[in-house]
Structures are given as structure tokens and as C-alpha cells.
mmCIF file of C-alpha atoms in Angstrom:
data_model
loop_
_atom_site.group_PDB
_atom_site.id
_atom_site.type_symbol
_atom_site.label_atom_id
_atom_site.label_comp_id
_atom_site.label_asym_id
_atom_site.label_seq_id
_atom_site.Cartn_x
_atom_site.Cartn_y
_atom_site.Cartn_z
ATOM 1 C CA UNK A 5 -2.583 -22.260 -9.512
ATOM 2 C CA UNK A 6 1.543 -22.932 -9.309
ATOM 3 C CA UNK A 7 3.157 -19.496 -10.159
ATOM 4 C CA UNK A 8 5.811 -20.353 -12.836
ATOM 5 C CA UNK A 9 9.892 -19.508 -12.283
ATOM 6 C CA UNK A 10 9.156 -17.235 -15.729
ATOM 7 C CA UNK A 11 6.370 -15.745 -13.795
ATOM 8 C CA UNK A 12 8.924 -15.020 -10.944
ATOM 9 C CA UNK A 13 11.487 -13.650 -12.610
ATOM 10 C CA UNK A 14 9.165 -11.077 -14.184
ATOM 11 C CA UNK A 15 8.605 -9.672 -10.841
ATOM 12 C CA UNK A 16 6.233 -6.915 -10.661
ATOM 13 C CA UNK A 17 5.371 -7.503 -14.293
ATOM 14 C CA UNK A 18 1.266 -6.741 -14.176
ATOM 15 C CA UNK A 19 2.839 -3.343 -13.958
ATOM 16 C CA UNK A 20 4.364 -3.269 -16.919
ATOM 17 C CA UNK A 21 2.211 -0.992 -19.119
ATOM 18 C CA UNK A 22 3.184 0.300 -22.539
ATOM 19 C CA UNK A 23 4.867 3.654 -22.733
ATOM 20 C CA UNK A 24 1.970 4.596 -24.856
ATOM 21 C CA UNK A 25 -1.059 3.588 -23.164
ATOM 22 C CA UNK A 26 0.385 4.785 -19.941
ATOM 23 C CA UNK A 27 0.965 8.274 -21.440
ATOM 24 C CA UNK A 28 -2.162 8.982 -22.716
ATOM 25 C CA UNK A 29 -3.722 8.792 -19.572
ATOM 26 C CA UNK A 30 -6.675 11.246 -18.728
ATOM 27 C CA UNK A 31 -7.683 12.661 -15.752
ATOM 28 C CA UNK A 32 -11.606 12.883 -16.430
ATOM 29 C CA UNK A 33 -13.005 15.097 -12.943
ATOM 30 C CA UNK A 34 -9.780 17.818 -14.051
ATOM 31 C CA UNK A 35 -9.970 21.158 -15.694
ATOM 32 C CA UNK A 36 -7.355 23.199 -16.655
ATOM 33 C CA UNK A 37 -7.537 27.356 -15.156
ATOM 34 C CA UNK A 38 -9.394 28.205 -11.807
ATOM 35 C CA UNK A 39 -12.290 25.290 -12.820
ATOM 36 C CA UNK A 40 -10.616 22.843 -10.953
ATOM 37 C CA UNK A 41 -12.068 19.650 -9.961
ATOM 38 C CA UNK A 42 -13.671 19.225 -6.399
ATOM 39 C CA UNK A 43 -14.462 15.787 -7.105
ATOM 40 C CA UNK A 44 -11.828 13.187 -6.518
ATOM 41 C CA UNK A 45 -12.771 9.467 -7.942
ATOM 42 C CA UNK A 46 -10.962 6.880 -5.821
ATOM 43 C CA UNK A 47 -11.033 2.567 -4.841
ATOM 44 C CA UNK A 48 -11.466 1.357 -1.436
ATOM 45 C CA UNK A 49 -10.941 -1.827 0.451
ATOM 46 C CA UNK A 50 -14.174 -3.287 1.476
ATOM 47 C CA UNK A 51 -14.586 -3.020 5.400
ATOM 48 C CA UNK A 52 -11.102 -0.768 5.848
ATOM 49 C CA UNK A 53 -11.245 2.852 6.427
ATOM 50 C CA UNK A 54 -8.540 4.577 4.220
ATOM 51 C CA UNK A 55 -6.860 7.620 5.260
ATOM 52 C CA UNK A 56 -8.781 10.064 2.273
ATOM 53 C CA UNK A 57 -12.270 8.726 4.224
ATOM 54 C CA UNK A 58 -10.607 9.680 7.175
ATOM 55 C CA UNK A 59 -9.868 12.945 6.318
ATOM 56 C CA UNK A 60 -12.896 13.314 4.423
ATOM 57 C CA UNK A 61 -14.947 12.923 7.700
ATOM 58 C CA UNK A 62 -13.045 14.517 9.569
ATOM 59 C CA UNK A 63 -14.078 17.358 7.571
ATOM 60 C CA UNK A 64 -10.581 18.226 6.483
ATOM 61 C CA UNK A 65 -11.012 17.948 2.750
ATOM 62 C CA UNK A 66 -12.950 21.312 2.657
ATOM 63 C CA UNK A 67 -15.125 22.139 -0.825
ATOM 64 C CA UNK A 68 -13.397 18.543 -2.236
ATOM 65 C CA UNK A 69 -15.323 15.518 -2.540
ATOM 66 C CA UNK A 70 -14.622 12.087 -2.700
ATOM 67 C CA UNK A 71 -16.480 10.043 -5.060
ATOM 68 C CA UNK A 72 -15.848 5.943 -4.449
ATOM 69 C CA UNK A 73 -15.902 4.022 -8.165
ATOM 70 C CA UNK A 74 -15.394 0.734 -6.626
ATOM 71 C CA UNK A 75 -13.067 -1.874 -4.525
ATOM 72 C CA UNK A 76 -9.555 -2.700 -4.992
ATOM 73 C CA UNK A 77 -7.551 -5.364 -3.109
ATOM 74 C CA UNK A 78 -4.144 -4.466 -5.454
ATOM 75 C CA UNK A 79 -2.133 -1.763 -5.150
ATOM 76 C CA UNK A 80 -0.176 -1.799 -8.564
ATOM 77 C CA UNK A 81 -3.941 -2.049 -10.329
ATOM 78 C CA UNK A 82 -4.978 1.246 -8.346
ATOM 79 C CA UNK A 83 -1.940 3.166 -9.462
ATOM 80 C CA UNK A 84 -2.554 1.884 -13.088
ATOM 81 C CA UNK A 85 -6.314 3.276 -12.277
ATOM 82 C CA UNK A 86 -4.595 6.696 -11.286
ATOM 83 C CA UNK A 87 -2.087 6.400 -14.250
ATOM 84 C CA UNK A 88 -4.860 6.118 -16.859
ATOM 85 C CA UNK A 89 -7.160 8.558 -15.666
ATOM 86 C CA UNK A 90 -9.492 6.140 -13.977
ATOM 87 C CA UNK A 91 -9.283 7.465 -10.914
ATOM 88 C CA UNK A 92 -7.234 10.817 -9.588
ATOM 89 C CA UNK A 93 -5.306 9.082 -7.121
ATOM 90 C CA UNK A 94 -4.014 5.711 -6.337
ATOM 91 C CA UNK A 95 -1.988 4.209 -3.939
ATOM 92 C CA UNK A 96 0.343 0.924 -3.853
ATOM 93 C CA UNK A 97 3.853 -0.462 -2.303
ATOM 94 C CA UNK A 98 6.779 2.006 -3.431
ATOM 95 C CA UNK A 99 8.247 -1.046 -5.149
ATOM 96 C CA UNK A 100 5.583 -0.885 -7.498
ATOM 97 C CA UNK A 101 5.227 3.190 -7.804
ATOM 98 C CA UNK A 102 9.188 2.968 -9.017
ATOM 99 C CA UNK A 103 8.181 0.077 -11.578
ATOM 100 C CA UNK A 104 5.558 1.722 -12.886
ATOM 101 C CA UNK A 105 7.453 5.173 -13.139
ATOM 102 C CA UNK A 106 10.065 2.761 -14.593
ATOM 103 C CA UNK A 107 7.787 2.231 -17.281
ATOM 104 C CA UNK A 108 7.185 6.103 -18.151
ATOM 105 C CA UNK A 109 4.135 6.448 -16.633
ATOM 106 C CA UNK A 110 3.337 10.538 -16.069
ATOM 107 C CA UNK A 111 2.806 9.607 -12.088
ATOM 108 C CA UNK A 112 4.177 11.366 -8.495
ATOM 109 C CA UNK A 113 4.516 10.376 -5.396
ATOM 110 C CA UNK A 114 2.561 12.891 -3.088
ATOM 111 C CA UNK A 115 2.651 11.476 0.213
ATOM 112 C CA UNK A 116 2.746 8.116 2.562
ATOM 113 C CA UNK A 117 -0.041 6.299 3.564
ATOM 114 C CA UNK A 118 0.745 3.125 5.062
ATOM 115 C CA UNK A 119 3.707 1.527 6.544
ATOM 116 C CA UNK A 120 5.422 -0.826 8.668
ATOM 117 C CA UNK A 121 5.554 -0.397 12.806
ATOM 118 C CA UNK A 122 5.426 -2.424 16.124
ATOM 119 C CA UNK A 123 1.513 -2.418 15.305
ATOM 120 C CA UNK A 124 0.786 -1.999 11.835
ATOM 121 C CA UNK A 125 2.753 -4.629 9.714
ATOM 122 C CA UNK A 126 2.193 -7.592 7.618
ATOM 123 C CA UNK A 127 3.439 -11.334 9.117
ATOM 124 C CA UNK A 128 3.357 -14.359 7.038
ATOM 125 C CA UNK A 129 1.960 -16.752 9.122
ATOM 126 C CA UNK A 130 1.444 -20.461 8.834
ATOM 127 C CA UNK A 131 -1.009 -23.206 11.349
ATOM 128 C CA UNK A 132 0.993 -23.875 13.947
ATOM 129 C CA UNK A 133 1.942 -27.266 13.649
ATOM 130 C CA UNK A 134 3.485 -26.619 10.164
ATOM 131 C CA UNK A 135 6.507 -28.054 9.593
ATOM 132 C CA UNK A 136 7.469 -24.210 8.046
ATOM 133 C CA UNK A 137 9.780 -22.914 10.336
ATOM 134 C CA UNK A 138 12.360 -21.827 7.643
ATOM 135 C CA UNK A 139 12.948 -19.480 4.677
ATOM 136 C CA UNK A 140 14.120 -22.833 2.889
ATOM 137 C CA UNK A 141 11.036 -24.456 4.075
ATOM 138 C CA UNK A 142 9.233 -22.657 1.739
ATOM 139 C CA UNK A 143 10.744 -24.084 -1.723
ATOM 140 C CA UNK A 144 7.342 -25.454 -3.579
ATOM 141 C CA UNK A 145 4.687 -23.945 -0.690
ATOM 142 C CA UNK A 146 2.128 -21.635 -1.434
ATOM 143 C CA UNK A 147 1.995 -18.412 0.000
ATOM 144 C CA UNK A 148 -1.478 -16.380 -0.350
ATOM 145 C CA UNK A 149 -1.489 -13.012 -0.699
ATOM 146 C CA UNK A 150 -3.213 -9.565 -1.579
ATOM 147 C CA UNK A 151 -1.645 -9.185 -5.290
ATOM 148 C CA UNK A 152 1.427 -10.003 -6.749
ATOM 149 C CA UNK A 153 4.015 -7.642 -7.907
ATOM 150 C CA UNK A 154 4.198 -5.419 -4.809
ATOM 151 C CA UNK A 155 4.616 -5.432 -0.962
ATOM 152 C CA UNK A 156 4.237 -9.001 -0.462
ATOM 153 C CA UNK A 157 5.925 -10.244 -2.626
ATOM 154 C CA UNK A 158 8.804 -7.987 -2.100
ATOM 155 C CA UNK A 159 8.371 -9.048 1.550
ATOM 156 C CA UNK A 160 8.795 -12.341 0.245
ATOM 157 C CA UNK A 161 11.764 -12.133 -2.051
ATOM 158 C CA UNK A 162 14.027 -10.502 1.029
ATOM 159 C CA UNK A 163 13.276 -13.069 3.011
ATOM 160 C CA UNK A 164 14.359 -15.528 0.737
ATOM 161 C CA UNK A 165 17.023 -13.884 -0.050
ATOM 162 C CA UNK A 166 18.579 -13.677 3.550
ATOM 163 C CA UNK A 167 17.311 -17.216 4.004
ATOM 164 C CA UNK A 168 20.453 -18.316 1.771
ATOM 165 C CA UNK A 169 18.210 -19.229 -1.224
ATOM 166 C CA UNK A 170 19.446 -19.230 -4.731
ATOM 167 C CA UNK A 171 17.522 -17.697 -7.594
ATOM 168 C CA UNK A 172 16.044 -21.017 -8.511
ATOM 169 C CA UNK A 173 14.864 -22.045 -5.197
ATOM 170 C CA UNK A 174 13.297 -18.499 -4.882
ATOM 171 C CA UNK A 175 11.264 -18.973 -7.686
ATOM 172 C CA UNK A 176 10.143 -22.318 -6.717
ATOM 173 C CA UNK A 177 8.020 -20.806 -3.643
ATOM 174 C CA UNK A 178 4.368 -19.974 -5.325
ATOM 175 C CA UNK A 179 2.633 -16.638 -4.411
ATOM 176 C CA UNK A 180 -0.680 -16.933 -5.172
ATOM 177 C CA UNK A 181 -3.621 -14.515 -5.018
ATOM 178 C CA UNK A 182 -6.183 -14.685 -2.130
ATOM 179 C CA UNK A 183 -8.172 -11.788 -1.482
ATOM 180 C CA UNK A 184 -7.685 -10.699 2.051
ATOM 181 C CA UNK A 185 -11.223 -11.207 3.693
ATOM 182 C CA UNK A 186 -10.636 -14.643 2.699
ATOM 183 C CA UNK A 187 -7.020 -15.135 3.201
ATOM 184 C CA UNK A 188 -7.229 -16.757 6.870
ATOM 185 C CA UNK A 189 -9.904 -19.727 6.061
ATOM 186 C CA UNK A 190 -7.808 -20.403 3.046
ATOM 187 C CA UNK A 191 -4.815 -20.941 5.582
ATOM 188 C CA UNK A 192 -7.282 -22.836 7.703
ATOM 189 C CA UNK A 193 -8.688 -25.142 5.374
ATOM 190 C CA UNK A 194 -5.017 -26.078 4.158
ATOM 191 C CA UNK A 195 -5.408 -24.487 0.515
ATOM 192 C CA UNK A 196 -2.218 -22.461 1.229
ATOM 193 C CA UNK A 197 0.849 -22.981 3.251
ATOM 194 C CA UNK A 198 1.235 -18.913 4.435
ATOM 195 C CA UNK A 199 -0.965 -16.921 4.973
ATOM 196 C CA UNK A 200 -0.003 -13.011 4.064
ATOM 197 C CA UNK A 201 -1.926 -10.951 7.210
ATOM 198 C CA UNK A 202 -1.996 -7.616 8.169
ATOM 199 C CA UNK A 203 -3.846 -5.327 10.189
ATOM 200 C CA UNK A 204 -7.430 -5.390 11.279
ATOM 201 C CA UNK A 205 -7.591 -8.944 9.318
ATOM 202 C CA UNK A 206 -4.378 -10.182 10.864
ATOM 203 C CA UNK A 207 -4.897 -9.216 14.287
ATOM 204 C CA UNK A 208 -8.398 -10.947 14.549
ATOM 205 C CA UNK A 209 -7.161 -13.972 12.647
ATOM 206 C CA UNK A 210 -4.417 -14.208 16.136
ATOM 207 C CA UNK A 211 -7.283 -14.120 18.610
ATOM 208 C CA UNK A 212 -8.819 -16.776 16.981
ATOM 209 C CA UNK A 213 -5.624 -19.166 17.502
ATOM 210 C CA UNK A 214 -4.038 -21.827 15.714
ATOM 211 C CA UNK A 215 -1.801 -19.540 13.592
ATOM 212 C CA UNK A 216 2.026 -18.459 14.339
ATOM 213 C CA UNK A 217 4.343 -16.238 12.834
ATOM 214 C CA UNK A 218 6.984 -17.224 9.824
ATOM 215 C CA UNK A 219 8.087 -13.451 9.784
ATOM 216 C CA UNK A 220 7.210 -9.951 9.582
ATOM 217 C CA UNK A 221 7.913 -6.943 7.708
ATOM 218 C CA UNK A 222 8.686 -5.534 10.517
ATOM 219 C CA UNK A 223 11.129 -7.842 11.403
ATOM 220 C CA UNK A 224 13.131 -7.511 8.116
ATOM 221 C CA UNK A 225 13.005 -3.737 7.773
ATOM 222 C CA UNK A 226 12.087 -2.225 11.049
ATOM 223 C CA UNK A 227 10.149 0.740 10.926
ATOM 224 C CA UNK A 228 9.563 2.226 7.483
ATOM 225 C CA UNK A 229 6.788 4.145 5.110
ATOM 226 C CA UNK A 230 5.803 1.429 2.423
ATOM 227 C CA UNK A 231 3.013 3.081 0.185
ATOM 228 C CA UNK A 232 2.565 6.586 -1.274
ATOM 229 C CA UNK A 233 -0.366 7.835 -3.016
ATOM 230 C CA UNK A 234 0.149 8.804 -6.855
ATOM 231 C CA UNK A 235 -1.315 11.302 -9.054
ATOM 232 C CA UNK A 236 -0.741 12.408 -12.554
ATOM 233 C CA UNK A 237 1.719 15.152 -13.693
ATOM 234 C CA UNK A 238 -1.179 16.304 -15.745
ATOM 235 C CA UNK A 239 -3.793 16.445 -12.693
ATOM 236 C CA UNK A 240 -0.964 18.140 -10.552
ATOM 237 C CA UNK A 241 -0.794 20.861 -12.864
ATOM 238 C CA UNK A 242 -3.978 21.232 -13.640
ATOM 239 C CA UNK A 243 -5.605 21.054 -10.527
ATOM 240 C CA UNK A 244 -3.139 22.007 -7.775
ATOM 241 C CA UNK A 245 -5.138 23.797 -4.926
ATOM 242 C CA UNK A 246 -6.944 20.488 -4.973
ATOM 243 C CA UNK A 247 -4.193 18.346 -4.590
ATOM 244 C CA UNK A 248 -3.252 20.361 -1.940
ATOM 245 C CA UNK A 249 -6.376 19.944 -0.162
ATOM 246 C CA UNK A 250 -6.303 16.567 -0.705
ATOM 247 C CA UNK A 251 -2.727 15.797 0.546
ATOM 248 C CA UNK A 252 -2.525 18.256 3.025
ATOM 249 C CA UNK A 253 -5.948 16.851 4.543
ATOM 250 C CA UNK A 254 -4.394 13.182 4.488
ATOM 251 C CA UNK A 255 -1.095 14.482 6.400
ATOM 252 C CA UNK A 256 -3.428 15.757 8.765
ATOM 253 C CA UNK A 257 -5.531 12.384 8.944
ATOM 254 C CA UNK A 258 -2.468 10.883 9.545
ATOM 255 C CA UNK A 259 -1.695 12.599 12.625
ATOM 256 C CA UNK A 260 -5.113 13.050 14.198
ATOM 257 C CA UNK A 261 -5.374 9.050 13.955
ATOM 258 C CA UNK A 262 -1.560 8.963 15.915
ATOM 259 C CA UNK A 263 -2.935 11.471 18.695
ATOM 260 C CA UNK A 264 -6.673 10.400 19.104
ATOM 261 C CA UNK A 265 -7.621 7.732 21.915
ATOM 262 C CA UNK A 266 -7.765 4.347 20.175
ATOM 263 C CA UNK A 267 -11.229 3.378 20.621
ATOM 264 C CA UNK A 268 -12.347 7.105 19.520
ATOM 265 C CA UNK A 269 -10.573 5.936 15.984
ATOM 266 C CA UNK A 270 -12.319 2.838 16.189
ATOM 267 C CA UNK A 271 -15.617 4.130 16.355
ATOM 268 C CA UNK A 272 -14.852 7.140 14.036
ATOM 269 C CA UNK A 273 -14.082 4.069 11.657
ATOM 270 C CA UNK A 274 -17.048 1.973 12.571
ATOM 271 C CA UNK A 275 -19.322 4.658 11.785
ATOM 272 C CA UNK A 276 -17.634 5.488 8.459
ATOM 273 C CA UNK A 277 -18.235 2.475 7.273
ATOM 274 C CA UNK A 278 -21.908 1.533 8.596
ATOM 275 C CA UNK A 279 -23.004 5.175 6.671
ATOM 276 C CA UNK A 280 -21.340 4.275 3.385
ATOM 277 C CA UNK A 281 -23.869 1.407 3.015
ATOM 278 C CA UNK A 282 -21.944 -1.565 1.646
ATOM 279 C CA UNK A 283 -22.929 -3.929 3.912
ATOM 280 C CA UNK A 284 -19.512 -4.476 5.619
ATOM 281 C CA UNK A 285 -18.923 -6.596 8.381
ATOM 282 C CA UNK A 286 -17.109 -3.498 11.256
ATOM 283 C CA UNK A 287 -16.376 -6.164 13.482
ATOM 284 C CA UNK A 288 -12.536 -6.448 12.707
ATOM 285 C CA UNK A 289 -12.014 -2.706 13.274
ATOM 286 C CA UNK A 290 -11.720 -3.312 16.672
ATOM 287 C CA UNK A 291 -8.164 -4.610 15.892
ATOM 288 C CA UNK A 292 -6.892 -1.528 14.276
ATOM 289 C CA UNK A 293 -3.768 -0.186 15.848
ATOM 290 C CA UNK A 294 -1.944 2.232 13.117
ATOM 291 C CA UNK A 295 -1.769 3.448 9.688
ATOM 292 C CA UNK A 296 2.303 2.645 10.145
ATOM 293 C CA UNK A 297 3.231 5.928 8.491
ATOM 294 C CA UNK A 298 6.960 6.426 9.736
ATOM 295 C CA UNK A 299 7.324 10.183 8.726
ATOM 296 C CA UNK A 300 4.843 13.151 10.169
ATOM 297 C CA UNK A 301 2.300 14.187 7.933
ATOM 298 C CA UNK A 302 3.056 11.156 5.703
ATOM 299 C CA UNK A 303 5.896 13.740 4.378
ATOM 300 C CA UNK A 304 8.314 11.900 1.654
ATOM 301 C CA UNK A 305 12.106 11.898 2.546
ATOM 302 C CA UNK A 306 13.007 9.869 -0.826
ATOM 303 C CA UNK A 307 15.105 7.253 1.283
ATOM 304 C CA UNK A 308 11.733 5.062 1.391
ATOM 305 C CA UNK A 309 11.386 5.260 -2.333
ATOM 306 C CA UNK A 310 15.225 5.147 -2.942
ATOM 307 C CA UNK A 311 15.707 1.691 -1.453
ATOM 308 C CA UNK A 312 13.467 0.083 -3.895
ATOM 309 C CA UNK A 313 14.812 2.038 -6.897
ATOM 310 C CA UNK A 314 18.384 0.345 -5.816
ATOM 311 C CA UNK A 315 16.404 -3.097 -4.933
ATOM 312 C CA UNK A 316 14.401 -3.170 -8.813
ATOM 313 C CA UNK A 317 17.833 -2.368 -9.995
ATOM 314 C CA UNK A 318 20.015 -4.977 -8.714
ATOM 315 C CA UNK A 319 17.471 -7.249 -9.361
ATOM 316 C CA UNK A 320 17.654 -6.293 -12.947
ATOM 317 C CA UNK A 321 13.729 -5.313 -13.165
ATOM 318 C CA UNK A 322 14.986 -1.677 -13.973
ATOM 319 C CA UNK A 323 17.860 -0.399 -15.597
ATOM 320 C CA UNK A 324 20.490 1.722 -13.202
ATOM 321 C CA UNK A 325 19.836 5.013 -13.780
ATOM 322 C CA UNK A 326 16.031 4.350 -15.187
ATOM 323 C CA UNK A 327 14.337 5.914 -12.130
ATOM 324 C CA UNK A 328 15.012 9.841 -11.443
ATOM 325 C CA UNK A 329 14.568 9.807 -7.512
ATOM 326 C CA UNK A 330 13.452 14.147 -7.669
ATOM 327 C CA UNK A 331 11.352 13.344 -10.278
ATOM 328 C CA UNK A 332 9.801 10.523 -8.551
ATOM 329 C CA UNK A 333 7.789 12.447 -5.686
ATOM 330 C CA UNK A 334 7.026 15.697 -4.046
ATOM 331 C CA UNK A 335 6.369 17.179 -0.592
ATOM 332 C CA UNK A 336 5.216 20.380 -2.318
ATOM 333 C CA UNK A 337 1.555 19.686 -1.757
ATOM 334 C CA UNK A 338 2.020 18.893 1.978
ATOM 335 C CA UNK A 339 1.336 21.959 4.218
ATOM 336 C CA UNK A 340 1.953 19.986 6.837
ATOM 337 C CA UNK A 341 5.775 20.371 6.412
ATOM 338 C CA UNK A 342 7.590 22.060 9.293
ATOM 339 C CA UNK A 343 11.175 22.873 8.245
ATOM 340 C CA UNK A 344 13.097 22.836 5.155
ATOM 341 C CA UNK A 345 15.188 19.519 6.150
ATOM 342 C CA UNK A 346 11.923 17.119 6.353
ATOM 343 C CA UNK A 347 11.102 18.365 2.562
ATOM 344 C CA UNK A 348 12.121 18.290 -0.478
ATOM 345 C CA UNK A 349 10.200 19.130 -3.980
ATOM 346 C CA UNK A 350 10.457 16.388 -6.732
ATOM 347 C CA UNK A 351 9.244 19.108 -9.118
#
């Protein structure tokens, strides 16, 4: 299960889709002229709540309908989903939205959906007596996670890097793939040195004990927006009063999950997921706290998408210069935008 140093070094690499396949992408629910789509396919993550549910309860998606075509636990695949007409939208790490942009895939940034704050962030944890205690601890551990190629990993690769660690000591720590819902047994059982938690499945994995904290994402970046939802040029254009529906309605998600009690959230989320059927266990949504969405409305100021264009760059995973910020994103579907300084159009 090692992860290679040529695996490493290709960081972010499941993204890397051909020019061509990318490209020819469809969007199957869109229709060009005033038949636009109401229906918008879209993954979940079995026993979360994402923000288009949210809004979709909450009744703010109007005449638009969601329509669930399965699970995800990987950000990069959902935005491949949404860059090959698989789904209409998909959302993932802005590491991985400027890789696969990188690799000309027709995609925009529309708006933020998750980030980093005091309660929603992602810790690498290990048991506590582990003998982990430093970044250079972790040369030749493993280190379970959601997906490689985004977030994590990222997460990861800072932390190393601060830690003092040369290239080929980086690549000698192994990132492997645990699906979340199983991430904190795997610690348990001693399958994998760190254990990659956040949220709901974090917070319950602390009040069970026996776990501490390597480091945060918080801790390295303080407060930031870390995901954005994509959608094709092509289903932008040809169904716009729909993506503004849908973004707008997200924005406002956003904020009505900031300003509502916390245990009405809870139970708003509960009860969205006992009526979708999937037999889910609701029990860790008691530990939600935030979405982590820095900016209101989940509006886009390019600085959050900026600092991983520079990042990829430096790295040498994309060229200087490869990655158009303005052409990258847009606030332009986002009613919720209040004044002419919090937006800017990546049109």
C-alpha cells in the first residue's frame, strides 16, 4: 500500500486528464435557449449534509431540482464528474480546481463551500502514545486520508515543508486512501500512523479518546475558504438562470447555517438525511459545528484560489503563467453579493 517517491512527485496527478477528453465534456440535464435544465445531477457523502441539500430543503432552490447519482469521498473525482458532463456541478480543494483548469478543462469556480475555522477544520491526529510528535517523525509513516491529490495532501506537503524536510524525506511519508467513515478504526487498530479527521467524523472520534492532535489546517493557514464548486463553461452559458438559482441558493445556505441555533441545524440535518433513505447512521451530526466558509455568501475573492496557483507553480506541477486567475472563477452568479469590492467576474 507504500505510496512511491514517483507517486509523490506527481502530486495531484489523478487529475491529470487529457486536453481532449476533458474538452469534450457534456452536460447531459442542459439545453441551450429558455429550455434550461431544472434538474441538477450531483454526488454526496454518505451521512453528511452538503450545502446544495441544505439549500434544497430549505426551499431556496425554487423550480430546480437536485437529482443524487451516487457517493463520492474525492473531491478531484467529483470535479472530473462535473468536467465530463457526469454531473453539473462538483466540488473539491482549490488545489485541485487550479490543476485541473491547469489541464484545460472548460470548468469555473462559482462559489465556496467548505473551509477552514476554529470549528470546521481537518487535524491529523495520531493514538496518543505515538512516538509522532514531529513533522520529521513522519518519514516512512502512513497517513490515511480521504483521496490523494487535494486538501490533504496539500495539508500534508506544508507541513512538511515547514518541518525542515527535504524533497526526499517528503516523499518518503505514505498517504494512503481510507475512506472517512472508516478512517478512525483504521488509526485504532494500528493500520495507519495519522489519521486525516475532520468534522462531524473528527469531532466524535475526540469524545471517544485515545487520539491527539499532530496538526491542523487551521493551525498552518488560519482561517481560509478551501473548496469551490465547479461547473462547465458550456452549462454556464447554456443554462444561466439556473446556475444562478443554484449558487445564489447555496450563498444563502451558507449563511442561514452561520445564523441558525446549532441544534436547529442539527436536526434540519438529521432529518435530511433520515428522508433520503440510505440508511445512514445521523448519530455523528451532533458534532457539526460549521461549513468553514471564510467569505459571506461563499463569495470568491481570488486570493483563496491564487495561493494555490503560486503553490502548484513553485512546486513545478504547473507552469508560471498556466493558470489565468479571472478566468478561473466568477461571483457573477452570486446574488448574494453586497458591494462591488467583495466581487469580481471571472467572465
Amino acid at each position: 500500500m507504500a505510496t512511491t517517491a514517483s507517486t509523490r512527485r506527481q502530486f495531484l496527478s489523478l487529475l491529470g486528464l487529457s486536453a481532449v477528453a476533458v474538452s469534450c465534456g457534456t452536460t447531459a440535464g442542459a439545453t441551450s435557449g429558455k429550455g434550461q435544465t431544472k434538474t441538477l445531477r450531483y454526488q454526496g457523502w454518505a451521512g453528511q449534509v452538503i450545502l446544495p441539500e441544505l439549500a434544497e430543503d430549505l426551499g431556496y432552490l425554487e423550480d430546480v431540482k437536485l437529482e443524487w447519482v451516487g457517493n463520492t469521498i474525492s473531491g478531484p473525482q467529483d470535479i472530473q464528474s462535473a468536467a465530463t458532463g457526469q454531473v453539473d456541478f462538483g466540488g473539491a480543494f482549490n488545489g485541485a480546481v487550479v490543476k485541473l483548469a491547469a489541464n484545460n478543462a472548460p470548468i469555473k469556480a462559482v462559489i465556496s463551500y467548505y473551509g477552514a475555522d476554529k470549528y470546521a477544520y481537518n487535524g491529523f491526529y495520531v493514538l496518543k502514545d505515538s512516538p509522532i510528535r514531529s513533522a520529521r517523525d513522519l518519514t516512512g509513516k502512513k497517513i490515511g486520508m480521504n483521496t490523494l491529490g487535494a486538501h490533504s495532501e496539500a495539508m500534508l506537503d506544508i507541513y512538511l515543508q515547514r518541518g525542515g524536510l527535504s524533497r526526499a524525506d517528503i516523499d518518503k511519508a505514505e498517504p494512503l486512501v481510507v475512506p472517512p467513515v472508516n478512517t478512525e478504526q483504521t488509526l485504532r487498530q494500528k493500520q495507519i500512523d495519522v489519521a486525516v479527521l475532520g468534522g462531524i467524523l473528527r469531532d466524535k472520534a475526540l469524545a471517544a479518546g485515545g487520539i491527539r492532535p499532530l496538526f491542523t489546517d487551521y493551525q498552518l493557514l488560519g482561517e481560509f475558504s478551501a473548496g469551490t464548486y465547479v461547473m462547465t463553461d458550456r452549462f454556464l452559458k447554456q443554462n444561466p438562470d439556473t446556475a444562478r438559482i443554484f449558487v445564489t441558493a447555496v450563498g444563502r445556505a451558507i449563511e442561514w447555517s452561520r445564523s441558525t441555533p446549532h441544534e436547529e441545524v442539527i436536526a434540519r440535518m438529521t432529518d435530511i438525511v433520515k428522508k433520503r433513505g440510505r440508511n445512514e447512521d445521523t448519530a455523528p451530526l451532533r458534532y457539526w459545528r460549521s461549513y468553514g466558509v471564510a467569505e459571506k455568501a461563499g463569495l470568491i475573492t481570488g486570493k483563496e484560489l491564487q495561493l494555490w496557483i503560486d503553490w502548484l507553480a513553485d512546486r513545478g506541477d504547473i507552469k508560471k503563467g498556466q493558470v489565468t486567475l479571472s478566468d478561473l472563477y466568477t461571483n457573477e452568479f452570486n446574488r448574494n453579493q453586497k458591494s462591488s469590492s467583495a466581487t469580481k467576474s471571472g467572465s
